[in-house]
Amino acid sequence: MAENLNDLTTEELGKLFPIIIAEYQPEWEKLYRLEEQLIRGTIGNNNINTIEHIGSTAVPGLPAKPTIDILIGIFNESSIDLLINNLKKIGYQLIPKPENPPPHMMFAKGYTKEGVKGQTFHIHIRYPGDWDEPVFRDYLIRNPEKAMEYGNLKMDLADKYRNDREKYTDNKTDFIKKTMKEARNSKTAVVFGSTGLVGKELVNELLGQSEFVKVKAVARRDLTVSHPKLEIVHLADYAKLMELKDKCYADTYFCCIGTTIKIAGTKEKFRQTDLDIPVQIAQLAESLLIPSMVVISSIGASDHSSNFYLRAKGEMEKSVRESYSGNLKIVRPSLLMG
């Protein structure tokens, strides 16, 4: 981006970069993935809490301005100056937003004084949880008719305000606010351990509740049940759980992870399943600011118990409480048969 492009007036920017709406292109997701790798390699994973493809190019089938919007959630301790300097190295320029000072920041790439050069990207930087874009994106993906309505609105506004980005944006506001209200009233549940005894029953129960419009079942294999509200999230190894962050936004987490010492084979492997994995799930819930979480434990669980099984469950409960600050409910069933 040219050094003095920020000095252009709104009218000059409108003429130089007119609103153009294109049909959805599958390559947009590929372009995002490539840029994500470049960004991670430049600013470091230790400075990134989450990174996601947002905006209309992230919604399959939705017409959009062919600009890839990227949301980056940073940590409270992340260096703002370091982010600005490192992103500048890969062609990004900070776009000042006086009404939203850092850590709210927007960066742009692909714009020059002569017009667009190559692929354009926008980066939006926020602290974790300080965003609505993934909620809006996911709701449009789940509701194709709403996405179509939004696409038609965008094309109408682009024809009307081709050279006026401010009016184009302002006239989308009512639709976005209304849709966000609908999205927040549409709850999603994620069930971990969905193929186990408790998990299978819970999935069936949640699918029958009108409260939840989407039930995501995290599993190593497909479930025997099928339902319009059910989405399978495949995960072969819980060591890679954090790689599923963009698929695990929800209103409530249900952790039904559990095994037996007989099945696990050793006490160490039992602890890996019944203690370590629930804590990883709690950490994921905390990082995504999941509002509530339900964890299945065991009657008699105590980190001071002389019984190995009950002590491990008690240690799990303690570690989950330390890892997750949201609305936590721990369920302690008696002996499970089945």
XYZ file of C-alpha atoms in Angstrom:
338
model
C 0.000 0.000 0.000
C 1.366 3.435 -0.866
C 2.699 5.392 2.096
C 0.249 8.275 1.686
C -2.841 6.347 0.601
C -4.430 7.123 3.977
C -4.386 10.775 2.980
C -6.883 10.259 0.156
C -10.398 11.601 0.671
C -13.440 9.339 0.855
C -14.436 10.451 -2.648
C -10.982 9.707 -4.045
C -10.949 6.267 -2.423
C -14.405 5.522 -3.828
C -13.319 6.304 -7.363
C -10.034 4.444 -7.046
C -11.572 1.354 -5.403
C -15.216 0.995 -6.536
C -17.501 -1.564 -4.892
C -17.433 -4.704 -7.023
C -19.383 -7.801 -5.983
C -18.217 -11.100 -7.461
C -19.771 -14.552 -7.478
C -18.384 -16.882 -4.823
C -15.028 -18.454 -5.718
C -13.788 -21.657 -3.983
C -10.223 -20.359 -4.372
C -10.938 -17.698 -1.729
C -10.546 -20.316 1.001
C -7.243 -21.474 -0.526
C -6.001 -17.874 -0.658
C -6.899 -17.464 2.999
C -4.994 -20.621 3.991
C -1.876 -19.470 2.175
C -2.058 -16.025 3.766
C -2.668 -17.551 7.188
C 0.569 -19.517 6.871
C 2.428 -16.356 5.856
C 0.986 -14.408 8.796
C 1.766 -17.140 11.321
C 5.321 -17.382 10.060
C 5.735 -13.607 10.286
C 4.230 -12.680 13.656
C 4.658 -16.056 15.385
C 2.076 -18.469 16.789
C 2.934 -17.288 20.303
C 1.297 -13.945 19.457
C -1.860 -15.503 17.993
C -4.721 -16.705 20.161
C -6.896 -17.453 17.150
C -6.904 -16.671 13.439
C -9.962 -17.090 11.230
C -11.325 -16.451 7.771
C -14.285 -14.088 8.207
C -16.416 -11.878 5.998
C -18.451 -12.840 2.948
C -15.598 -14.687 1.211
C -15.731 -17.185 4.111
C -19.350 -18.150 3.353
C -19.637 -20.711 0.526
C -21.986 -19.548 -2.211
C -22.216 -15.955 -1.009
C -21.401 -13.168 -3.515
C -18.743 -10.873 -2.082
C -16.185 -8.176 -2.642
C -13.152 -10.326 -3.578
C -11.198 -9.237 -0.497
C -10.120 -11.853 2.045
C -10.970 -10.712 5.583
C -8.914 -12.248 8.380
C -9.617 -12.008 12.098
C -6.674 -12.337 14.486
C -7.294 -12.628 18.207
C -4.195 -11.624 20.159
C -3.152 -12.076 23.774
C -3.250 -9.242 26.294
C 0.532 -9.356 26.510
C 1.094 -9.276 22.737
C 3.232 -6.367 21.531
C 1.220 -3.975 19.354
C 4.361 -2.395 17.889
C 5.756 -5.820 17.000
C 2.535 -6.742 15.203
C 2.510 -3.501 13.215
C 6.166 -3.794 12.206
C 6.013 -7.480 11.273
C 2.825 -7.149 9.226
C 4.401 -4.236 7.389
C 7.177 -6.595 6.274
C 4.679 -8.694 4.309
C 2.928 -5.774 2.639
C 0.316 -4.687 5.176
C -0.322 -1.122 6.259
C -2.184 -0.039 9.358
C -5.440 1.763 8.572
C -6.037 4.255 11.404
C -9.449 3.992 13.065
C -9.640 6.793 15.665
C -12.979 5.488 16.932
C -11.391 2.058 17.588
C -7.846 2.482 18.975
C -5.482 -0.489 19.522
C -5.834 -3.358 20.158
C -8.665 -2.819 17.647
C -6.623 -2.524 14.467
C -7.221 -2.960 10.767
C -4.512 -3.671 8.212
C -4.874 -3.725 4.424
C -2.825 -5.246 1.629
C -3.093 -5.103 -2.157
C -4.098 -1.444 -2.537
C -1.949 1.149 -4.303
C -2.315 4.727 -5.504
C -2.923 3.285 -8.958
C -5.663 0.923 -7.770
C -5.774 -2.722 -6.716
C -2.590 -4.729 -7.234
C -2.965 -8.485 -6.837
C -5.163 -10.066 -4.178
C -6.510 -7.750 -1.485
C -6.571 -8.704 2.193
C -7.901 -7.073 5.354
C -6.672 -8.074 8.808
C -8.790 -7.243 11.863
C -6.965 -7.537 15.192
C -8.809 -7.850 18.513
C -8.491 -9.313 21.962
C -10.104 -12.780 22.365
C -13.881 -12.703 22.503
C -14.124 -9.088 21.363
C -15.749 -9.900 18.055
C -19.003 -10.921 16.388
C -17.796 -11.800 12.901
C -17.439 -15.596 13.420
C -20.965 -15.732 14.851
C -22.338 -13.864 11.822
C -20.343 -16.050 9.408
C -21.431 -19.326 11.008
C -25.078 -18.270 11.065
C -25.024 -17.475 7.349
C -23.366 -20.815 6.610
C -26.064 -22.640 8.596
C -28.839 -20.634 6.925
C -28.357 -20.498 3.125
C -31.603 -18.562 2.616
C -30.344 -15.829 4.938
C -27.018 -15.806 3.086
C -28.885 -15.426 -0.205
C -30.850 -12.500 1.228
C -27.608 -10.869 2.318
C -26.025 -11.481 -1.082
C -28.936 -9.838 -2.885
C -28.730 -6.843 -0.554
C -24.993 -6.469 -1.204
C -25.455 -6.555 -4.975
C -28.267 -3.981 -4.846
C -26.194 -1.660 -2.654
C -23.123 -2.094 -4.862
C -25.145 -0.947 -7.872
C -26.494 2.017 -5.928
C -23.297 3.088 -4.131
C -20.572 1.886 -6.488
C -18.175 4.677 -5.498
C -19.313 5.329 -1.923
C -17.972 2.741 0.503
C -19.357 4.517 3.564
C -22.957 4.466 2.322
C -22.540 0.894 1.090
C -21.419 -0.172 4.564
C -23.957 1.944 6.469
C -26.872 0.501 4.513
C -25.908 -3.057 5.516
C -26.045 -2.216 9.224
C -29.730 -2.935 9.870
C -29.532 -6.339 8.195
C -26.389 -7.257 10.129
C -27.853 -6.192 13.491
C -31.061 -8.120 12.865
C -29.153 -11.209 11.752
C -26.800 -11.049 14.742
C -29.797 -10.994 17.074
C -31.152 -14.102 15.358
C -27.738 -15.779 15.528
C -27.364 -15.190 19.255
C -30.752 -16.802 19.816
C -29.680 -19.920 17.933
C -27.677 -22.087 20.310
C -25.009 -24.593 19.343
C -23.692 -27.455 21.476
C -20.421 -29.335 21.096
C -20.225 -32.851 22.526
C -16.786 -34.341 23.199
C -16.745 -38.112 23.622
C -19.867 -38.457 21.517
C -19.414 -42.159 20.712
C -19.240 -43.319 24.332
C -22.102 -44.539 26.511
C -23.003 -41.118 27.907
C -22.029 -39.174 24.807
C -24.299 -41.136 22.462
C -27.308 -40.690 24.736
C -26.549 -37.005 25.198
C -26.299 -36.359 21.451
C -29.718 -37.950 20.925
C -31.170 -35.902 23.776
C -29.764 -32.617 22.472
C -30.992 -33.298 18.942
C -34.501 -33.505 20.332
C -34.296 -30.179 22.163
C -35.540 -27.048 20.397
C -33.066 -24.977 22.442
C -30.184 -26.133 20.238
C -30.247 -25.591 16.487
C -26.858 -27.249 15.941
C -25.180 -30.164 17.716
C -21.526 -30.758 16.866
C -20.238 -34.204 17.798
C -16.463 -34.464 18.091
C -15.532 -38.044 17.303
C -12.870 -40.289 15.815
C -15.463 -42.025 13.655
C -18.917 -41.357 12.236
C -21.949 -41.743 14.464
C -24.699 -44.231 13.648
C -27.337 -41.520 14.005
C -28.057 -38.887 11.359
C -30.010 -35.674 11.820
C -30.293 -32.294 10.061
C -28.993 -30.564 13.205
C -26.035 -32.919 13.630
C -22.528 -32.072 12.444
C -19.650 -34.516 12.876
C -16.286 -32.954 13.688
C -13.649 -35.614 13.088
C -10.690 -35.725 15.457
C -8.358 -38.715 15.458
C -5.966 -37.397 18.110
C -6.859 -35.050 20.979
C -3.292 -33.798 20.921
C -4.443 -31.869 17.840
C -7.570 -30.466 19.492
C -6.480 -26.835 19.177
C -6.344 -27.226 15.398
C -10.156 -27.460 15.464
C -10.698 -24.084 17.088
C -12.486 -22.606 14.087
C -14.969 -25.524 14.136
C -15.684 -25.464 17.864
C -17.451 -22.172 18.484
C -20.579 -22.913 20.493
C -22.768 -21.832 23.370
C -22.187 -24.945 25.479
C -19.509 -27.622 25.663
C -20.384 -31.097 26.950
C -17.362 -33.174 27.956
C -18.256 -36.878 28.114
C -14.691 -38.144 27.824
C -14.013 -41.218 29.924
C -12.626 -44.739 29.911
C -11.763 -47.513 32.363
C -8.399 -48.708 33.577
C -9.162 -52.079 31.983
C -9.721 -50.517 28.563
C -6.888 -47.991 28.942
C -4.430 -50.712 29.927
C -2.355 -48.628 32.332
C -2.962 -45.958 34.947
C -0.902 -43.515 32.907
C -3.063 -43.989 29.812
C -6.190 -43.731 31.944
C -5.041 -40.359 33.272
C -4.280 -39.174 29.742
C -7.899 -39.822 28.765
C -9.855 -38.998 31.916
C -7.737 -36.106 33.190
C -5.586 -34.576 30.464
C -8.181 -34.472 27.667
C -10.967 -32.807 29.722
C -8.455 -30.168 30.803
C -7.479 -29.559 27.161
C -11.171 -29.134 26.329
C -11.564 -26.672 29.211
C -8.583 -24.697 27.932
C -10.131 -24.601 24.455
C -13.427 -23.409 25.949
C -11.605 -20.684 27.847
C -9.687 -19.495 24.788
C -12.898 -19.248 22.738
C -14.895 -17.731 25.612
C -17.490 -20.508 25.460
C -20.284 -19.340 27.833
C -20.939 -22.669 29.576
C -19.450 -26.116 29.963
C -20.737 -29.400 31.408
C -18.253 -32.084 32.468
C -19.070 -35.689 33.347
C -17.101 -36.868 36.385
C -17.962 -39.533 38.979
C -19.718 -39.787 42.308
C -17.118 -39.697 45.078
C -14.543 -37.821 43.006
C -11.893 -36.167 45.177
C -8.297 -35.210 44.589
C -7.573 -36.493 48.133
C -9.145 -39.922 47.631
C -7.066 -43.031 48.281
C -8.826 -44.660 45.319
C -6.886 -44.056 42.105
C -9.973 -43.701 39.897
C -11.743 -41.235 42.193
C -8.530 -39.300 42.824
C -7.942 -38.903 39.083
C -11.513 -37.666 38.627
C -11.051 -35.220 41.507
C -7.801 -33.922 40.044
C -9.570 -33.523 36.710
C -12.343 -31.452 38.308
C -9.813 -29.232 40.064
C -7.757 -28.662 36.913
C -10.850 -27.948 34.819
C -11.991 -25.329 37.352
C -8.559 -23.719 37.200
C -8.556 -23.724 33.384
C -12.089 -22.519 32.666
C -13.709 -19.370 34.073
C -17.135 -19.675 32.433
C -20.345 -21.247 33.718
C -19.127 -24.711 34.729
C -21.333 -27.634 35.767
C -19.796 -30.895 36.914
C -22.067 -33.938 36.852
C -21.181 -36.841 39.151
C -23.123 -39.943 38.107
C -22.965 -43.214 40.002
C -21.843 -46.441 38.343
C -22.696 -46.372 34.647
C -23.937 -49.621 33.146
C -24.210 -50.287 29.433
